[in-house]
Amino acid sequence: MTERPRRRLSEDQRRTQILEATVATVATLGYDQASLARIAERAGVSKGLVSHYFGTREDLMAETATATVRTVREAIGAALDLTAPVPQVIRAAIHHAARLHLTHREALTALAQITGNLRSPDGTRRLSLADYEETYRAQEALFRRGQAEGSLRDLDPRLMAVTYQGAVDAMLGYAEAHPDTDLDHYADTLADLLLGGIAIGSG
Amino acid sequence: MTERPRRRLSEDQRRTQILEATVATVATLGYDQASLARIAERAGVSKGLVSHYFGTREDLMAETATATVRTVREAIGAALDLTAPVPQVIRAAIHHAARLHLTHREALTALAQITGNLRSPDGTRRLSLADYEETYRAQEALFRRGQAEGSLRDLDPRLMAVTYQGAVDAMLGYAEAHPDTDLDHYADTLADLLLGGIAIGSG
Amino acid sequence: MTERPRRRLSEDQRRTQILEATVATVATLGYDQASLARIAERAGVSKGLVSHYFGTREDLMAETATATVRTVREAIGAALDLTAPVPQVIRAAIHHAARLHLTHREALTALAQITGNLRSPDGTRRLSLADYEETYRAQEALFRRGQAEGSLRDLDPRLMAVTYQGAVDAMLGYAEAHPDTDLDHYADTLADLLLGGIAIGSG
Amino acid sequence: MTERPRRRLSEDQRRTQILEATVATVATLGYDQASLARIAERAGVSKGLVSHYFGTREDLMAETATATVRTVREAIGAALDLTAPVPQVIRAAIHHAARLHLTHREALTALAQITGNLRSPDGTRRLSLADYEETYRAQEALFRRGQAEGSLRDLDPRLMAVTYQGAVDAMLGYAEAHPDTDLDHYADTLADLLLGGIAIGSG
DNA sequence: CATGAATGAGACTTCATTCAT
DNA sequence: GATGAATGAAGTCTCATTCAT
């Protein structure tokens, strides 16, 4: 009913526009309620166009997830000096993740929703394994360097990576539910805690 | 077509039967695909009966979540000697959580699905806050005792609770994705790590 | 919107009701326009119920076709004395087919529509071969008997069957387009013509 | 994505190009599946252009049908010597129709699809009557000449025409379903049969 | 108490058609 | 003239929910 002007955009612009609307809708309403109709409405576009560019709803969700992972990873990678002493890198990374919660909250929420819900018809998950692996491996490499340099305890690097990620995710989730959390302070304390657990000497 | 005897069970038995079927269905197929029809089928009961006992699908999911939380909490509480020295309690709790993954995996998976997806029509979450609070508070109390007794560092107890929970959840999630993980060993190492971070002296 | 009383019928009654509505709708509006909505409306039933009983639209059409073939075949078979002299049987069969046009016109029209349009996704026909074969074979048997008894010319029986069927179908199609046709007279003349072509002596 | 040169053709060339693509698509995929997108793709032309030249999809189908009828009729007419003795003409026509199946099979299939499916919104057929009439009348004229010359029996010429057409169509349909049919032999036998039915003396 | 037939809302998807470029 | 991006109207199908039995 809403009279909408028929604008012509390049394919890239449209795709971006729709992907952003998908992230916003999924983050706000959750995976279930993020129907194509609502996504299209949010993008200011007809339902048909969404199908035209992305095919199935599942395809759209999958593409949204990978695009979002890329965005987030770039945001993180750009800001870290990976050549610094490892404990310093870890502390910086935690602070950075905390800030991520402010700048990319929607993206993170949407990503969690999609990875938690996107499945093949038979019920098996379609995501989350392969992509997390890459993250874990990068962290492992960092931890190994710390061990080689004598600044980290000799614990299983994979386990450290998983724990680190879990602790950071918990921080972000907690901040999500308690918006008045002082994230910078939280990050500092969490760094103390984790480095106390994995570093040698102090942190 | 399967000829099913119309058995007459007590209300409690019926409810339990349906709740268990809900947990199993949600854990296997995910929140979306867990339709009332499939749940009813799994419970060996008619769709109508499910509605009769639990009202809306949302209501059913909410009840399933709280019942599951109760089950899990009881399983944990029953096995822990909370009067022991705090670091010892923590180490035992981690091991216990690891074992939980074997005994209550479906329950945990279903719980994650429901808390992640159940929402009010306006999109806001309907769960996970109030119920986690209780868990956090119990852990905080434990950590405070540790601090009072001089066995734990003087970090924000709430933060310690959140981090502890996040690290344990990460362990369980990782084990879910990598079924060949040696969970007892993982639990030991995680206890070393966390106690290194929060305990005084060692762990 | 139409307030419809919710009546409970046996599965058989519903299926029959829906199949009849399908025949009527397809015959009247053609295959394309026979949407599930229109079929359901004609049956006085909700769209959902049609899907419930017959699955896909394609499945419904296929079932309708086979059910209709059965109906028509029974109507024909019941009325013919196959032990009479072959030319006599043929003449009677033509008359019978002509009368079929009055009693089962909708069924015949719908059948033609469905066999002409029902296809697999790849474009290949899904019907019409196997079922016609059975008809052809029955006619062939009749013609062979005529040849054995010396009342029919020695032409390829399969070809006679195909031609006979084509001529009869043409009669029915013509009568469909020209409703004022005197079908009994047509049938008589057609019998003269065909028996002149295939019988020995006369007909 | 296929880089297509934007060629500038005369209107007639464009129309022919599109009509041929329509015939091919309808013959291959059936009336329903012959979407404008697929037709345009096959013609190597944009969807917009198809609409531009032919208006509605229905219009396109109608034009395709009449153009195809014309093509087929010309192919037949060109090859028949209508001044020969009538039985001879008939035998030749049957052979010619059989050959048509090889040279114009797509056209014939498409024609059948369109006439069988094209309808006004109210469900009534939009074709097949008027156009067949012309064919019938031409055949009637031939049969009348035969009767005047004493070579054909005194049966209703219209009925003979309808039967003749039905028998020939059956031959073509059968050959379509059974590609290994020896059509020349079939045509010979069919001529024997039909002339036996309608000719005086023999054929 | 229990069933499952039946409804109706709404989701996804396809496609003829329009129109800015 | 020609394109193909964009729309919007169906159509098919699924499912939570109701209700006659």
PDB file of C-alpha atoms in Angstrom, chain A residues 98-195:
ATOM      1  CA  ALA A  98      34.467  -4.673  24.583  1.00  0.00           C
ATOM      2  CA  ARG A  99      34.432  -1.714  22.267  1.00  0.00           C
ATOM      3  CA  LEU A 100      33.152  -3.969  19.503  1.00  0.00           C
ATOM      4  CA  HIS A 101      30.080  -4.394  21.557  1.00  0.00           C
ATOM      5  CA  LEU A 102      29.356  -0.745  21.116  1.00  0.00           C
ATOM      6  CA  THR A 103      30.184  -0.434  17.454  1.00  0.00           C
ATOM      7  CA  HIS A 104      28.971  -3.766  16.126  1.00  0.00           C
ATOM      8  CA  ARG A 105      26.397  -4.931  18.598  1.00  0.00           C
ATOM      9  CA  GLU A 106      23.747  -5.598  16.016  1.00  0.00           C
ATOM     10  CA  ALA A 107      26.148  -7.548  13.886  1.00  0.00           C
ATOM     11  CA  LEU A 108      27.224  -9.708  16.805  1.00  0.00           C
ATOM     12  CA  THR A 109      23.697 -10.367  17.951  1.00  0.00           C
ATOM     13  CA  ALA A 110      22.510 -11.225  14.471  1.00  0.00           C
ATOM     14  CA  LEU A 111      25.460 -13.504  13.949  1.00  0.00           C
ATOM     15  CA  ALA A 112      24.710 -15.403  17.122  1.00  0.00           C
ATOM     16  CA  GLN A 113      21.094 -15.776  16.103  1.00  0.00           C
ATOM     17  CA  ILE A 114      21.902 -17.069  12.657  1.00  0.00           C
ATOM     18  CA  THR A 115      24.585 -19.505  13.683  1.00  0.00           C
ATOM     19  CA  GLY A 116      22.313 -20.798  16.418  1.00  0.00           C
ATOM     20  CA  ASN A 117      19.360 -21.359  14.139  1.00  0.00           C
ATOM     21  CA  LEU A 118      20.392 -21.956  10.573  1.00  0.00           C
ATOM     22  CA  ARG A 119      20.080 -25.624   9.825  1.00  0.00           C
ATOM     23  CA  SER A 120      19.735 -28.025   6.975  1.00  0.00           C
ATOM     24  CA  PRO A 121      16.304 -29.584   6.553  1.00  0.00           C
ATOM     25  CA  ASP A 122      17.503 -32.664   8.431  1.00  0.00           C
ATOM     26  CA  GLY A 123      18.223 -30.628  11.524  1.00  0.00           C
ATOM     27  CA  THR A 124      22.012 -30.451  11.450  1.00  0.00           C
ATOM     28  CA  ARG A 125      23.668 -27.102  11.828  1.00  0.00           C
ATOM     29  CA  ARG A 126      24.862 -25.413   8.716  1.00  0.00           C
ATOM     30  CA  LEU A 127      27.372 -23.043  10.217  1.00  0.00           C
ATOM     31  CA  SER A 128      29.542 -22.091  13.152  1.00  0.00           C
ATOM     32  CA  LEU A 129      32.113 -24.860  12.912  1.00  0.00           C
ATOM     33  CA  ALA A 130      34.290 -23.946   9.996  1.00  0.00           C
ATOM     34  CA  ASP A 131      34.220 -20.245  10.704  1.00  0.00           C
ATOM     35  CA  TYR A 132      35.041 -20.446  14.368  1.00  0.00           C
ATOM     36  CA  GLU A 133      37.891 -22.764  13.588  1.00  0.00           C
ATOM     37  CA  GLU A 134      39.671 -19.988  11.795  1.00  0.00           C
ATOM     38  CA  THR A 135      39.319 -17.691  14.766  1.00  0.00           C
ATOM     39  CA  TYR A 136      40.530 -20.348  17.150  1.00  0.00           C
ATOM     40  CA  ARG A 137      43.546 -21.080  15.041  1.00  0.00           C
ATOM     41  CA  ALA A 138      44.616 -17.452  14.926  1.00  0.00           C
ATOM     42  CA  GLN A 139      44.372 -17.252  18.698  1.00  0.00           C
ATOM     43  CA  GLU A 140      46.238 -20.478  19.142  1.00  0.00           C
ATOM     44  CA  ALA A 141      49.097 -19.105  17.097  1.00  0.00           C
ATOM     45  CA  LEU A 142      49.246 -16.088  19.353  1.00  0.00           C
ATOM     46  CA  PHE A 143      49.251 -18.213  22.467  1.00  0.00           C
ATOM     47  CA  ARG A 144      51.987 -20.436  21.119  1.00  0.00           C
ATOM     48  CA  ARG A 145      54.151 -17.434  20.523  1.00  0.00           C
ATOM     49  CA  GLY A 146      53.601 -16.394  24.124  1.00  0.00           C
ATOM     50  CA  GLN A 147      54.644 -19.823  25.294  1.00  0.00           C
ATOM     51  CA  ALA A 148      57.729 -19.758  23.112  1.00  0.00           C
ATOM     52  CA  GLU A 149      58.634 -16.350  24.461  1.00  0.00           C
ATOM     53  CA  GLY A 150      58.167 -17.533  28.014  1.00  0.00           C
ATOM     54  CA  SER A 151      55.367 -15.155  28.831  1.00  0.00           C
ATOM     55  CA  LEU A 152      52.520 -17.734  28.907  1.00  0.00           C
ATOM     56  CA  ARG A 153      52.033 -20.875  30.947  1.00  0.00           C
ATOM     57  CA  ASP A 154      52.311 -24.175  29.224  1.00  0.00           C
ATOM     58  CA  LEU A 155      48.601 -24.978  28.909  1.00  0.00           C
ATOM     59  CA  ASP A 156      46.848 -26.477  25.883  1.00  0.00           C
ATOM     60  CA  PRO A 157      46.633 -23.540  23.430  1.00  0.00           C
ATOM     61  CA  ARG A 158      43.376 -24.707  21.936  1.00  0.00           C
ATOM     62  CA  LEU A 159      41.818 -24.797  25.365  1.00  0.00           C
ATOM     63  CA  MET A 160      43.111 -21.351  26.132  1.00  0.00           C
ATOM     64  CA  ALA A 161      41.600 -20.083  22.902  1.00  0.00           C
ATOM     65  CA  VAL A 162      38.228 -21.602  23.634  1.00  0.00           C
ATOM     66  CA  THR A 163      38.223 -20.290  27.165  1.00  0.00           C
ATOM     67  CA  TYR A 164      39.330 -16.845  26.107  1.00  0.00           C
ATOM     68  CA  GLN A 165      36.578 -16.713  23.501  1.00  0.00           C
ATOM     69  CA  GLY A 166      33.997 -17.984  25.967  1.00  0.00           C
ATOM     70  CA  ALA A 167      34.954 -15.428  28.587  1.00  0.00           C
ATOM     71  CA  VAL A 168      34.815 -12.602  26.076  1.00  0.00           C
ATOM     72  CA  ASP A 169      31.470 -13.773  24.687  1.00  0.00           C
ATOM     73  CA  ALA A 170      30.133 -13.955  28.212  1.00  0.00           C
ATOM     74  CA  MET A 171      31.252 -10.380  28.790  1.00  0.00           C
ATOM     75  CA  LEU A 172      29.468  -9.237  25.667  1.00  0.00           C
ATOM     76  CA  GLY A 173      26.343 -11.195  26.489  1.00  0.00           C
ATOM     77  CA  TYR A 174      26.294  -9.829  29.985  1.00  0.00           C
ATOM     78  CA  ALA A 175      26.709  -6.300  28.740  1.00  0.00           C
ATOM     79  CA  GLU A 176      23.872  -6.896  26.330  1.00  0.00           C
ATOM     80  CA  ALA A 177      21.562  -7.865  29.164  1.00  0.00           C
ATOM     81  CA  HIS A 178      22.897  -5.189  31.522  1.00  0.00           C
ATOM     82  CA  PRO A 179      23.379  -2.081  29.419  1.00  0.00           C
ATOM     83  CA  ASP A 180      24.710  -0.015  32.318  1.00  0.00           C
ATOM     84  CA  THR A 181      27.805  -2.169  32.656  1.00  0.00           C
ATOM     85  CA  ASP A 182      31.076  -0.230  32.620  1.00  0.00           C
ATOM     86  CA  LEU A 183      32.700  -2.171  29.847  1.00  0.00           C
ATOM     87  CA  ASP A 184      36.131  -0.634  30.066  1.00  0.00           C
ATOM     88  CA  HIS A 185      36.403  -1.506  33.694  1.00  0.00           C
ATOM     89  CA  TYR A 186      35.031  -4.961  32.993  1.00  0.00           C
ATOM     90  CA  ALA A 187      37.626  -5.453  30.274  1.00  0.00           C
ATOM     91  CA  ASP A 188      40.427  -4.440  32.581  1.00  0.00           C
ATOM     92  CA  THR A 189      39.345  -6.817  35.277  1.00  0.00           C
ATOM     93  CA  LEU A 190      38.766  -9.644  32.850  1.00  0.00           C
ATOM     94  CA  ALA A 191      42.274  -9.128  31.477  1.00  0.00           C
ATOM     95  CA  ASP A 192      43.639  -9.346  35.026  1.00  0.00           C
ATOM     96  CA  LEU A 193      41.736 -12.510  35.586  1.00  0.00           C
ATOM     97  CA  LEU A 194      42.640 -14.254  32.356  1.00  0.00           C
ATOM     98  CA  LEU A 195      46.272 -13.213  32.425  1.00  0.00           C
TER      99      LEU A 195
END
